[in-house]
JSON list of C-alpha atoms in Angstrom, two decimals:
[
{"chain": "E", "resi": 188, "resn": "UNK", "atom": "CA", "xyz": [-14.32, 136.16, -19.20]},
{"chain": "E", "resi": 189, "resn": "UNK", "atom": "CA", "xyz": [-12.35, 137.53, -21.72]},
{"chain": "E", "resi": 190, "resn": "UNK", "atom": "CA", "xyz": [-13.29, 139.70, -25.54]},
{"chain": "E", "resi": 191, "resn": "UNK", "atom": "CA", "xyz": [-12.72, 136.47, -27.14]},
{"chain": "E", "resi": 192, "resn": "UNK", "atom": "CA", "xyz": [-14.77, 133.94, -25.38]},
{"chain": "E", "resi": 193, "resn": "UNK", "atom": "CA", "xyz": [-17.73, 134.93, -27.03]},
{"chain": "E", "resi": 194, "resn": "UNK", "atom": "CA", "xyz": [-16.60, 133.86, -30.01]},
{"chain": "E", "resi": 195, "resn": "UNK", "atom": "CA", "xyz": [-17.40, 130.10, -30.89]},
{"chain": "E", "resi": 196, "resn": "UNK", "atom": "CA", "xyz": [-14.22, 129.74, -32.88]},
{"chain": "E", "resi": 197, "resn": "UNK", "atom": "CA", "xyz": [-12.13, 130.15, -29.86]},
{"chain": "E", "resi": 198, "resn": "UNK", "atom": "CA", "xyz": [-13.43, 126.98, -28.67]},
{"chain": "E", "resi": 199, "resn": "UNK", "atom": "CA", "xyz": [-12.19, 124.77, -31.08]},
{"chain": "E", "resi": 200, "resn": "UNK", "atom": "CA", "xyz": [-8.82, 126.84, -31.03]},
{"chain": "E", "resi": 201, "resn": "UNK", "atom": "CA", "xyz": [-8.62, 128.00, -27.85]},
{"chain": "E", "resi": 202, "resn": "UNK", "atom": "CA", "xyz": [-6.68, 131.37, -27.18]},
{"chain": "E", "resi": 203, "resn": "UNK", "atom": "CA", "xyz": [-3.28, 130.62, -24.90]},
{"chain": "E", "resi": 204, "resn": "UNK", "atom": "CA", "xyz": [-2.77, 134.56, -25.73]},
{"chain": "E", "resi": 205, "resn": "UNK", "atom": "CA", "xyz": [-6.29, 136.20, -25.38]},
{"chain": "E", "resi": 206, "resn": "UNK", "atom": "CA", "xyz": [-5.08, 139.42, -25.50]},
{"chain": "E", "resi": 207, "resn": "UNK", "atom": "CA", "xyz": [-2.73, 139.38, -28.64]},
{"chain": "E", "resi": 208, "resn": "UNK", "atom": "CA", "xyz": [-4.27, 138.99, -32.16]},
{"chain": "E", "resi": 209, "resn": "UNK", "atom": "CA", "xyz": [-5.93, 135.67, -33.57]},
{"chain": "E", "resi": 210, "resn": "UNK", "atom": "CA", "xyz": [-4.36, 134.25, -36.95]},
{"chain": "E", "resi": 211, "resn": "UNK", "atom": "CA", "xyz": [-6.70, 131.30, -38.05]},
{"chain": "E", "resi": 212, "resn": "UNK", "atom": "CA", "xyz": [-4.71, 130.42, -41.01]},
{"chain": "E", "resi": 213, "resn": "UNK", "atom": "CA", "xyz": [-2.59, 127.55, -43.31]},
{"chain": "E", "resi": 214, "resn": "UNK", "atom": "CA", "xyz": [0.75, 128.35, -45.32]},
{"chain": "E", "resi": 215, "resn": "UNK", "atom": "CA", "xyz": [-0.71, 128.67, -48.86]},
{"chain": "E", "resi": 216, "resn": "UNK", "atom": "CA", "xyz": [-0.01, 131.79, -50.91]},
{"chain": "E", "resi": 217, "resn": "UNK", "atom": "CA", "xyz": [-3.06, 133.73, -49.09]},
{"chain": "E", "resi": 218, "resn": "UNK", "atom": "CA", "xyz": [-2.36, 132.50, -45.93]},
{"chain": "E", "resi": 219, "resn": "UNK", "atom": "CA", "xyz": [0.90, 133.42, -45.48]},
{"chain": "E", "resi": 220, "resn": "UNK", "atom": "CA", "xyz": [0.31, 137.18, -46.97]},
{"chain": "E", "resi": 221, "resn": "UNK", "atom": "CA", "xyz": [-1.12, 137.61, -43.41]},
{"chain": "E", "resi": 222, "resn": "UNK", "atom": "CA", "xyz": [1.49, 135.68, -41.58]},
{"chain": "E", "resi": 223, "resn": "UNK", "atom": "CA", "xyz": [3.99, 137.87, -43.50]},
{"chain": "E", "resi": 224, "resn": "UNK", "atom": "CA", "xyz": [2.41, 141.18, -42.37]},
{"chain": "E", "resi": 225, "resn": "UNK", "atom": "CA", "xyz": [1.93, 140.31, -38.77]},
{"chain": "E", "resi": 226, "resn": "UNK", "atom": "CA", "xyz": [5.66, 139.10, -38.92]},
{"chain": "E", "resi": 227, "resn": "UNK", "atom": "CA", "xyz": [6.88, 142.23, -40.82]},
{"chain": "E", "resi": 228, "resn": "UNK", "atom": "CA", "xyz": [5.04, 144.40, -38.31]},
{"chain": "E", "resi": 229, "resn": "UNK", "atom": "CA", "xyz": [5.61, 143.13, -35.06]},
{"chain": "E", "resi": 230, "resn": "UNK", "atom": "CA", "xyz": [2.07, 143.22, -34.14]},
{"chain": "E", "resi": 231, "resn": "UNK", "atom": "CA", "xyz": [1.93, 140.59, -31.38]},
{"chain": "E", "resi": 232, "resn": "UNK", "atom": "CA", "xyz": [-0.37, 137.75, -32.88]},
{"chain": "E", "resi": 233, "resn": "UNK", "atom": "CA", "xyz": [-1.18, 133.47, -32.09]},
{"chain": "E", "resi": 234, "resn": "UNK", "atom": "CA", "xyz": [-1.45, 131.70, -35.09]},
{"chain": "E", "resi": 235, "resn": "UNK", "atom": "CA", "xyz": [-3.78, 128.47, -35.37]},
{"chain": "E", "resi": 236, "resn": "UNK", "atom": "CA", "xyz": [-3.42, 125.75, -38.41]},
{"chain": "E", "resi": 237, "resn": "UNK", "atom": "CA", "xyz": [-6.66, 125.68, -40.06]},
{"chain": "E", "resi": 238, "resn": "UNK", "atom": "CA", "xyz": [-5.80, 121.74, -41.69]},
{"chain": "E", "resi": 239, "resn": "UNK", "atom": "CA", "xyz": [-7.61, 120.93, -45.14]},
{"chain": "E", "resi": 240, "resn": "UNK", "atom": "CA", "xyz": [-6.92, 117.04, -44.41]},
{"chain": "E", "resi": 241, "resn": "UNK", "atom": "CA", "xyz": [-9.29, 117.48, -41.73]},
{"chain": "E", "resi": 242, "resn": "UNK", "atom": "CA", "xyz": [-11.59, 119.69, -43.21]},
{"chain": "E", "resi": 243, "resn": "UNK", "atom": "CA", "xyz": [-11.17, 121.95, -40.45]},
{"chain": "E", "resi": 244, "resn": "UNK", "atom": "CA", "xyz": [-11.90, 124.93, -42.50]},
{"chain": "E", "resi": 245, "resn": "UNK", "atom": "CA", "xyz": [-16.01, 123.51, -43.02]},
{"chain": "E", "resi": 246, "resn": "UNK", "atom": "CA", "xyz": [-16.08, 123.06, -39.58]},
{"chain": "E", "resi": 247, "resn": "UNK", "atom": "CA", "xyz": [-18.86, 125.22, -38.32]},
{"chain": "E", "resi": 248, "resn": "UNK", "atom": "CA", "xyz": [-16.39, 126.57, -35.39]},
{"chain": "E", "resi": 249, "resn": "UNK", "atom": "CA", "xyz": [-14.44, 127.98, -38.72]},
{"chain": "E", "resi": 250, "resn": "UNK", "atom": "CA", "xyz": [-18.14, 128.59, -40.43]},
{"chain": "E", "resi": 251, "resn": "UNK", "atom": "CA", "xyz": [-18.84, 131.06, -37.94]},
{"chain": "E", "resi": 252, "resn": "UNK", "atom": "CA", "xyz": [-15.92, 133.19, -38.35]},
{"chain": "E", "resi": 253, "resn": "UNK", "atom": "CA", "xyz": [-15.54, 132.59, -42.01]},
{"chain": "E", "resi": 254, "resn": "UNK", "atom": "CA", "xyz": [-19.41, 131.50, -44.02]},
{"chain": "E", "resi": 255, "resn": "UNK", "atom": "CA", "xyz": [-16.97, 131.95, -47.06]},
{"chain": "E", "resi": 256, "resn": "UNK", "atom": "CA", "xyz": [-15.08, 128.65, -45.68]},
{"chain": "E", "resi": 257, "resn": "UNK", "atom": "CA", "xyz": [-11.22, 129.97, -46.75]},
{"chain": "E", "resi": 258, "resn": "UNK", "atom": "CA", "xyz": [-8.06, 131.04, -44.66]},
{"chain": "E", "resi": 259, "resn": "UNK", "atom": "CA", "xyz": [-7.20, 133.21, -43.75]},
{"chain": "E", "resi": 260, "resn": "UNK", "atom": "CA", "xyz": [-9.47, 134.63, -41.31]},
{"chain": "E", "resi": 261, "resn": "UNK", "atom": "CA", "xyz": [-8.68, 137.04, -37.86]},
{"chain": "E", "resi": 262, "resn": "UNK", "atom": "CA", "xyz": [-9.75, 137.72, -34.58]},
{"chain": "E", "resi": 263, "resn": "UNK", "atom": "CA", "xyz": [-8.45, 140.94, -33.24]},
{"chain": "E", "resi": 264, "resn": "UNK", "atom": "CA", "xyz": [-9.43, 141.86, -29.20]},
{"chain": "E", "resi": 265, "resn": "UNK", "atom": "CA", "xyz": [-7.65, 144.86, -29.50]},
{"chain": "E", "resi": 266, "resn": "UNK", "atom": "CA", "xyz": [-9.78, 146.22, -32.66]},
{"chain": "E", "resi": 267, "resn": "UNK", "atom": "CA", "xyz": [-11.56, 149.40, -33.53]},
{"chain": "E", "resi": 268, "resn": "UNK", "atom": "CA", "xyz": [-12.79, 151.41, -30.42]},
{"chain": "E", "resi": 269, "resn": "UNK", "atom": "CA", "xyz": [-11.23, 148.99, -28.33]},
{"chain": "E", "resi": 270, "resn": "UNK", "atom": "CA", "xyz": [-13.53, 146.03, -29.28]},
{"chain": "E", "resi": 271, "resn": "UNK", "atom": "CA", "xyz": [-13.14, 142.83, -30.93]},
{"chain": "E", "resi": 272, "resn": "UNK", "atom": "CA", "xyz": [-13.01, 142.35, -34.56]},
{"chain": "E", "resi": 273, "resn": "UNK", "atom": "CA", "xyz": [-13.44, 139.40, -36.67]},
{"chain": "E", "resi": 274, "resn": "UNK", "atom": "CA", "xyz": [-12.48, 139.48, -40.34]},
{"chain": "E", "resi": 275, "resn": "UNK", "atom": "CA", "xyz": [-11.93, 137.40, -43.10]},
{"chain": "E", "resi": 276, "resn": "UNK", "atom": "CA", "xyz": [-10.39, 138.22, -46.77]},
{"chain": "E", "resi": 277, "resn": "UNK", "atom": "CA", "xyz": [-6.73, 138.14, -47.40]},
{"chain": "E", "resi": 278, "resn": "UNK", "atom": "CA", "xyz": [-7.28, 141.75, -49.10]},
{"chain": "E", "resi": 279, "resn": "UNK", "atom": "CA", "xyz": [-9.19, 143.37, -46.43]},
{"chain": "E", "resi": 280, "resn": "UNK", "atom": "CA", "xyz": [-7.09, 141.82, -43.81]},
{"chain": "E", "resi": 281, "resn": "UNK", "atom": "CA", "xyz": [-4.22, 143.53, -45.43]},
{"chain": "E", "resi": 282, "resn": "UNK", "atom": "CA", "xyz": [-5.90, 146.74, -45.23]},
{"chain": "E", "resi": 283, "resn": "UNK", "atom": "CA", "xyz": [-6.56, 146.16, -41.59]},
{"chain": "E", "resi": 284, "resn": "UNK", "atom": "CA", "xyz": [-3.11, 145.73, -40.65]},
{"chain": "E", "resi": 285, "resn": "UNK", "atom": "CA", "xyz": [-2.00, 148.44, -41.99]},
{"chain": "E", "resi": 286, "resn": "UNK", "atom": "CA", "xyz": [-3.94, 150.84, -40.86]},
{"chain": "E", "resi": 287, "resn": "UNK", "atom": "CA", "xyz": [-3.69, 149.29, -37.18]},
{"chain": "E", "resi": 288, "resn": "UNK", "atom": "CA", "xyz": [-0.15, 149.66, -37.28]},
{"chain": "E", "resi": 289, "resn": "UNK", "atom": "CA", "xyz": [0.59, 152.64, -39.58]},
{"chain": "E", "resi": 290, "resn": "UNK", "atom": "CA", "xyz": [2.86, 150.50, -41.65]},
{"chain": "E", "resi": 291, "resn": "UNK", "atom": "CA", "xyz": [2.61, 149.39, -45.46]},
{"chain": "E", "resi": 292, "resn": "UNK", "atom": "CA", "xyz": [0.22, 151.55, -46.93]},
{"chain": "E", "resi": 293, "resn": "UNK", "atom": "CA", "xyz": [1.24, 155.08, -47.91]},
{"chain": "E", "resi": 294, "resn": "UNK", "atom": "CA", "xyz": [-0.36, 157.92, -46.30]},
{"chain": "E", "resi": 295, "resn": "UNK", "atom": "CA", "xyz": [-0.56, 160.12, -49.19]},
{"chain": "E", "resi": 296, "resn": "UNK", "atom": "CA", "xyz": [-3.93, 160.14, -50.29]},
{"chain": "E", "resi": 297, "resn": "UNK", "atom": "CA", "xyz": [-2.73, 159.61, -54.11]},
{"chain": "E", "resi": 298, "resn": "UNK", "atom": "CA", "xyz": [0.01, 156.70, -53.11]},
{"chain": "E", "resi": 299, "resn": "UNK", "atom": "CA", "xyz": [-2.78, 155.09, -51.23]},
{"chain": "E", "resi": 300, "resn": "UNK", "atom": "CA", "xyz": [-5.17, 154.27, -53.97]},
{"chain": "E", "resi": 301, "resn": "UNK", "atom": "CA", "xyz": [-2.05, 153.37, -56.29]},
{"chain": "E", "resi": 302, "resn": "UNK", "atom": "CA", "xyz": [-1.26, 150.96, -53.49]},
{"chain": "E", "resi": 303, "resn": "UNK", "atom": "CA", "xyz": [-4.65, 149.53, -53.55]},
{"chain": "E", "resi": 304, "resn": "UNK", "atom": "CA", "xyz": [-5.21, 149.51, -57.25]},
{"chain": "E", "resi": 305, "resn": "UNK", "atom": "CA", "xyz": [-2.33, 146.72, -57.04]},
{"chain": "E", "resi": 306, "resn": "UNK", "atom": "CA", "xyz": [-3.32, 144.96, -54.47]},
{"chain": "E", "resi": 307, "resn": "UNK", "atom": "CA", "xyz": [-6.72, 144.56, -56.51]},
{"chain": "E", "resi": 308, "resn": "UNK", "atom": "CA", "xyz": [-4.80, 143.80, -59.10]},
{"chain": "E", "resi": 309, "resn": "UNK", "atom": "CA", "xyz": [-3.38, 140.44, -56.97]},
{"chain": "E", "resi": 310, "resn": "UNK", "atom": "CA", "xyz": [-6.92, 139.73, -55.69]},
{"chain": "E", "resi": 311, "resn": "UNK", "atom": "CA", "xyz": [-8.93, 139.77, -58.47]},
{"chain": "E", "resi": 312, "resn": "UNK", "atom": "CA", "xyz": [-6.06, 139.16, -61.13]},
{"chain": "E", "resi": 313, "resn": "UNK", "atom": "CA", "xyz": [-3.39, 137.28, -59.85]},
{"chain": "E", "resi": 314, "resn": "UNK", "atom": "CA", "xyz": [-4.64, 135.20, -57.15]},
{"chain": "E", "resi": 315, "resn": "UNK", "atom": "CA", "xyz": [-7.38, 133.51, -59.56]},
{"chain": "E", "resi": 316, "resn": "UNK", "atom": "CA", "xyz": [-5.46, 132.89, -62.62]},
{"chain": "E", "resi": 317, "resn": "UNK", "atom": "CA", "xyz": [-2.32, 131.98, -61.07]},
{"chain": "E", "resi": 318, "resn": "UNK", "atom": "CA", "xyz": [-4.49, 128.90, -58.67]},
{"chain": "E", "resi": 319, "resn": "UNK", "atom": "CA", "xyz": [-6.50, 128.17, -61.11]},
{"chain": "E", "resi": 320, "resn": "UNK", "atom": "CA", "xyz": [-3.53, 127.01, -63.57]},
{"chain": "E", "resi": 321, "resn": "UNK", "atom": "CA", "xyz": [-1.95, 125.63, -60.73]},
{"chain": "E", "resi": 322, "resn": "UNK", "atom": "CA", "xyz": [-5.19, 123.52, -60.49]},
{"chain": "E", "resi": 323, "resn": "UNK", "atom": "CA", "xyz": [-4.95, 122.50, -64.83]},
{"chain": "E", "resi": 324, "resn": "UNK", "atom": "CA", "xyz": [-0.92, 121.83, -64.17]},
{"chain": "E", "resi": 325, "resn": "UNK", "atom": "CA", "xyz": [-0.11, 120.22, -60.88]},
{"chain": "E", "resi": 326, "resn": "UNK", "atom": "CA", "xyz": [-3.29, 118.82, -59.47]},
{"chain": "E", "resi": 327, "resn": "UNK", "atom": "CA", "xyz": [-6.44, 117.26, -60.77]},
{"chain": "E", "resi": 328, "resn": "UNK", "atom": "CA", "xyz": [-6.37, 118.84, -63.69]},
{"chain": "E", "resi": 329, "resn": "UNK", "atom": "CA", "xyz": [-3.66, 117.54, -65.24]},
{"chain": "E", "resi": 330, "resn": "UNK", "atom": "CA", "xyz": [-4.98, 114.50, -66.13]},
{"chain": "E", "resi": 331, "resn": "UNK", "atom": "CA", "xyz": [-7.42, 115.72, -68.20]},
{"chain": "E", "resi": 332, "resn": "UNK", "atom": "CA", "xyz": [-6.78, 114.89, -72.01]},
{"chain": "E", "resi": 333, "resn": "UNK", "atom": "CA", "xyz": [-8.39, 118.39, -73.10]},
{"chain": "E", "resi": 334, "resn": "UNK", "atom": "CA", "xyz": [-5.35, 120.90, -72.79]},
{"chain": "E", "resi": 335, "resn": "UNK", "atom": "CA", "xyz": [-7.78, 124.20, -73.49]},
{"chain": "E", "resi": 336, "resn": "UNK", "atom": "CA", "xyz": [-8.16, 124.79, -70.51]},
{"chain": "E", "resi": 337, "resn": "UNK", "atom": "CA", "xyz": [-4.60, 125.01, -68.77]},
{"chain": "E", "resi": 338, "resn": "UNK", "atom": "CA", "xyz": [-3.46, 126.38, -71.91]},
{"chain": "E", "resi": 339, "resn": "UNK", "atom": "CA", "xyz": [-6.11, 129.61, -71.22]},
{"chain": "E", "resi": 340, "resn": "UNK", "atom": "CA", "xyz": [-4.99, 130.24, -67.94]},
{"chain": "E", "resi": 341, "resn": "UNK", "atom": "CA", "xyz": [-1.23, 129.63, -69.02]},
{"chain": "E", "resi": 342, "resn": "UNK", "atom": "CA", "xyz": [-1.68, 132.39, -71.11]},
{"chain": "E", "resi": 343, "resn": "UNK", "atom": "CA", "xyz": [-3.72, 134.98, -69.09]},
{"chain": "E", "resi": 344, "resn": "UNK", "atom": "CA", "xyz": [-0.96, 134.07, -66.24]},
{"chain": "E", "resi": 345, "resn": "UNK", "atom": "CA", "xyz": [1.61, 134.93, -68.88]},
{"chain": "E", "resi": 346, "resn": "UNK", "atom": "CA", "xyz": [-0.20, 138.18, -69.56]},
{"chain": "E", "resi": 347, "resn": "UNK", "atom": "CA", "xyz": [-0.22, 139.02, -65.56]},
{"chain": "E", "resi": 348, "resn": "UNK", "atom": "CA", "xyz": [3.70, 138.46, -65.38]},
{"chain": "E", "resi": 349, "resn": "UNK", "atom": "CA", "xyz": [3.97, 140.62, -68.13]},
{"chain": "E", "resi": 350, "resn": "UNK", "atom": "CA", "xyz": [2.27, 143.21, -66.69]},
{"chain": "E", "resi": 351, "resn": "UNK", "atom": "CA", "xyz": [4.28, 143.05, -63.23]},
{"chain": "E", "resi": 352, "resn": "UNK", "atom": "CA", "xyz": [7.27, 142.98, -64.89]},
{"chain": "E", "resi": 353, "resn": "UNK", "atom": "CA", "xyz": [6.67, 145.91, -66.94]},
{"chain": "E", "resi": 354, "resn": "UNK", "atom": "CA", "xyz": [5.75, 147.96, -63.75]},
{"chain": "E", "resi": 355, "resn": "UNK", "atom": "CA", "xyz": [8.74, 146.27, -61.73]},
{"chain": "E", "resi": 356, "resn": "UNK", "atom": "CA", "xyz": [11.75, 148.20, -64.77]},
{"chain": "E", "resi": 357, "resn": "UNK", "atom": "CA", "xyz": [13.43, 150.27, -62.55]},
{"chain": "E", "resi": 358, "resn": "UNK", "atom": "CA", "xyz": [12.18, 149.96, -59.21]},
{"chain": "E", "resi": 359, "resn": "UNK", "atom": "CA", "xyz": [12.78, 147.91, -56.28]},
{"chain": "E", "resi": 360, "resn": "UNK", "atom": "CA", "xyz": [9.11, 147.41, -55.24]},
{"chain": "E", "resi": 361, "resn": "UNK", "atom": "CA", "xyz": [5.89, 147.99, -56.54]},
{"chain": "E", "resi": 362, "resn": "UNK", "atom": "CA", "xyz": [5.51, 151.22, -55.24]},
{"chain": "E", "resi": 363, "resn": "UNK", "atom": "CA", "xyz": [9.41, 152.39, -55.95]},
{"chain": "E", "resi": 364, "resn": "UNK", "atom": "CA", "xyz": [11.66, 152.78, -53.09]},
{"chain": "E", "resi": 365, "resn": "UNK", "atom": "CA", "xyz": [8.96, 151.50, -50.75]},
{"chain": "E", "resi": 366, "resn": "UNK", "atom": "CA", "xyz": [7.91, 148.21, -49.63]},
{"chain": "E", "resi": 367, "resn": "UNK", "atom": "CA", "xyz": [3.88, 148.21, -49.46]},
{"chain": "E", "resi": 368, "resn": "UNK", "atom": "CA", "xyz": [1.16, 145.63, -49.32]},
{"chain": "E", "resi": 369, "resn": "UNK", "atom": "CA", "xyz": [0.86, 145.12, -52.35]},
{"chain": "E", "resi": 370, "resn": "UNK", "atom": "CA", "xyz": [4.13, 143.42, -52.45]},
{"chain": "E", "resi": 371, "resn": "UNK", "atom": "CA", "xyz": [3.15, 141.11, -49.26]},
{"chain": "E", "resi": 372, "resn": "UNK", "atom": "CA", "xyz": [0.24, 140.23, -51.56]},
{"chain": "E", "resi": 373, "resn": "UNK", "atom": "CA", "xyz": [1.63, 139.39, -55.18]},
{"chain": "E", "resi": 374, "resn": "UNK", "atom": "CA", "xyz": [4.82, 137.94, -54.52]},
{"chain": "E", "resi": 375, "resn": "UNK", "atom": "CA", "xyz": [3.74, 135.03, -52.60]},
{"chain": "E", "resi": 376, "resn": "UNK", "atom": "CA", "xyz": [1.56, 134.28, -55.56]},
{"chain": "E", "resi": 377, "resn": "UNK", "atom": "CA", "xyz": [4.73, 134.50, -57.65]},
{"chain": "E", "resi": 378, "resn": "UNK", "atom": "CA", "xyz": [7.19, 132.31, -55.76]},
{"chain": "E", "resi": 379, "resn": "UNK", "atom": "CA", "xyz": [4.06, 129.34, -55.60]},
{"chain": "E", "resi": 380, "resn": "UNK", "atom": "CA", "xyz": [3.80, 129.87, -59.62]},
{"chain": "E", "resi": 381, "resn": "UNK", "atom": "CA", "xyz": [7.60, 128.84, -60.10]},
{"chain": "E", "resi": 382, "resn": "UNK", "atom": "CA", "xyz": [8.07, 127.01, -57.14]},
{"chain": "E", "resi": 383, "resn": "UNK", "atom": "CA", "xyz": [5.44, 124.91, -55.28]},
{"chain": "E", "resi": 384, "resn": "UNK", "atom": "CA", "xyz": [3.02, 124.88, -59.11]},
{"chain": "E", "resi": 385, "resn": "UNK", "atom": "CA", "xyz": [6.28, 124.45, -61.24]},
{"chain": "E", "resi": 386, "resn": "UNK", "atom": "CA", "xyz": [4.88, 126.35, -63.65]},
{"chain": "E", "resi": 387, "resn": "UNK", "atom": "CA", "xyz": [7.79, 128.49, -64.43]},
{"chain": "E", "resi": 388, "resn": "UNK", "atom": "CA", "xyz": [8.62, 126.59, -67.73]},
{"chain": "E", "resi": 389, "resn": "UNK", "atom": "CA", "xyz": [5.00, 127.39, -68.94]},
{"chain": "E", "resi": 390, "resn": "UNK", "atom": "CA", "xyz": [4.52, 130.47, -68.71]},
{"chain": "E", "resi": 391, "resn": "UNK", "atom": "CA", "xyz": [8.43, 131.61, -70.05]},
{"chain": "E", "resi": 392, "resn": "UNK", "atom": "CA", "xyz": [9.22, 133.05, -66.16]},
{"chain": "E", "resi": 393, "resn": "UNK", "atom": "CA", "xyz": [12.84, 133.35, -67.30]},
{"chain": "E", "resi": 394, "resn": "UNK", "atom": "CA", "xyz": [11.50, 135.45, -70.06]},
{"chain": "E", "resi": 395, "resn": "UNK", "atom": "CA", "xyz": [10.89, 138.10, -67.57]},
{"chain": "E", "resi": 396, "resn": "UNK", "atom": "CA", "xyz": [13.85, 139.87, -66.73]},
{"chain": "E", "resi": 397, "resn": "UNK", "atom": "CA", "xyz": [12.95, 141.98, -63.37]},
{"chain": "E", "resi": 398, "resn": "UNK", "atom": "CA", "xyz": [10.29, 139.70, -61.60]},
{"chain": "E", "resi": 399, "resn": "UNK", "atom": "CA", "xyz": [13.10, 136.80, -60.45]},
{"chain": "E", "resi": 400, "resn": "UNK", "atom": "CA", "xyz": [15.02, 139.84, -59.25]},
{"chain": "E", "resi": 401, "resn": "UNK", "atom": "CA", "xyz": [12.30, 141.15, -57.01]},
{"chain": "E", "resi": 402, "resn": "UNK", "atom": "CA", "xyz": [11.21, 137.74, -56.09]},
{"chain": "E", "resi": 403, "resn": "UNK", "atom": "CA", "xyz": [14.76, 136.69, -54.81]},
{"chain": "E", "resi": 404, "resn": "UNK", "atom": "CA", "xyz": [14.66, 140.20, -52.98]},
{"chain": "E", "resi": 405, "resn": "UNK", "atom": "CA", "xyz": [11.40, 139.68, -51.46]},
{"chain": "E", "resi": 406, "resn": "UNK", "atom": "CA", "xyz": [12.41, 135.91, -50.06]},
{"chain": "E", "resi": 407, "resn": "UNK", "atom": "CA", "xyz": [15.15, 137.03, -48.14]},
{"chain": "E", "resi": 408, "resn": "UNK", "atom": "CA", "xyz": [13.55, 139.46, -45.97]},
{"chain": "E", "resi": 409, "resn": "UNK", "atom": "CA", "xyz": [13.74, 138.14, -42.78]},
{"chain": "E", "resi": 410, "resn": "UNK", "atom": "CA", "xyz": [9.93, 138.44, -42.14]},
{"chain": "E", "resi": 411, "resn": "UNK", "atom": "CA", "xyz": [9.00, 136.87, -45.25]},
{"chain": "E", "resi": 412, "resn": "UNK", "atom": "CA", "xyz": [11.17, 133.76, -44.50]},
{"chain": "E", "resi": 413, "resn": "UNK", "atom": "CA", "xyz": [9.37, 133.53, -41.15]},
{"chain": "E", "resi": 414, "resn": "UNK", "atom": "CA", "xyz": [5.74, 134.06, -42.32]},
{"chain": "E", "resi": 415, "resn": "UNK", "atom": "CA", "xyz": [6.15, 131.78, -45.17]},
{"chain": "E", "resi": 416, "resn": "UNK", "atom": "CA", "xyz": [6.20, 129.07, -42.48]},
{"chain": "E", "resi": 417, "resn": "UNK", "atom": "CA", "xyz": [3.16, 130.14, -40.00]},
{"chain": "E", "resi": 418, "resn": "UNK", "atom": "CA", "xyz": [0.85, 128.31, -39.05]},
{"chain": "E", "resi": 419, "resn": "UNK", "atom": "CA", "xyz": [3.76, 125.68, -38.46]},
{"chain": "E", "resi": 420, "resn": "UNK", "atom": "CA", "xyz": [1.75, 122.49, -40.58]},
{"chain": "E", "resi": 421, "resn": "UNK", "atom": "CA", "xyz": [1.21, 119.52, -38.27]}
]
């Protein structure tokens, strides 16, 4: 019997690697700000397709890894004092990582907390305003004759760019020279606004002079292109 087997996720998606890490997952903008980590790490992982056209993610296999019902979620054998660890929340997963692997996340006590302020500032800001104008502009949404709503978020999403690109004027990451988390977490959000939302138009993205520059940066690291892809979709 192995760490994981106790687990009753692992039986719906069984472990071929029980000893590496456990990515239960789907490529969406938080999904893939896990597969993105793992890939820029190295940190040997086995990534599992969580599929919303099957509900999988309300299955109670997922339910008992996740109550909160979202990807991504982990199962680490390897974790703190050698035993397993189960965690859910893009954010805290993030975290994780990078303290597991010493990569990502500045030492310095002072560069640490500036990391984490933005990375707060993608979870509580970014991630929210940016999906839920993707909601009033691409999906359901848009059908609805009342254009308050989409309009509101347009604007607060506007506001957000303008923020990032205000902090992005002369440096190459969020952090300056260094590539961090909280890059790993608000670009993907980024490249769905223009790209996958096609919202770029509505919010003036071309307005903003440094974020397509970072954003092109950010897509061609090799890890990113890889992660942006995991969990392969059926």
């Amino acid at each position: 019997m192995n760490a994981l087997d106790a687990f009753p996720i692992t039986k719906q998606w069984p472990a071929k690697f029980a000893d590496r890490l456990q990515l239960y997952s789907l490529p969406t903008p938080n999904g893939v700000k896990v597969s993105i980590m793992l890939e820029e790490t190295g940190l040997p992982y086995e990534p599992h397709l969580v599929s919303f056209e099957t509900n999988d993610q309300l299955s109670p296999a997922f339910l008992s890894l996740n109550p909160n019902n979202k990807i991504p979620a982990i199962l680490d054998p390897n974790g703190p004092g050698g035993q397993p660890l189960a965690l859910f929340e893009s954010g805290a997963i993030l975290v994780y990582l990078a303290e597991k692997t010493g990569q990502f996340l500045p030492r310095d006590a002072a560069a640490r907390y500036e990391t984490l302020q933005w990375l707060m500032f993608q979870m509580g800001g970014v991630g929210p305003m940016f999906g839920q104008l993707g909601f009033f502009h691409k999906f359901a949404g848009k059908e609805f004759e009342d254009k308050r709503p989409r309009d509101r978020y347009a604007a607060e999403t506007k506001r957000l760019l303008g923020v990032l690109n205000q902090r992005m004027t002369g440096r190459d990451w969020i952090m300056g020279q260094d590539y961090s988390i909280a890059d790993i977490a608000i670009w993907p959000w980024v490249r769905n606004l223009v790209g996958f939302y096609g919202a770029g138009d509505l919010v003036g993205f071309s307005d903003f002079a440094e974020l397509p520059r970072v954003l092109a940066a950010f897509e061609q690291r090799p890890a990113v292109q890889r992660g942006l892809t995991i969990p392969a979709r059926g």
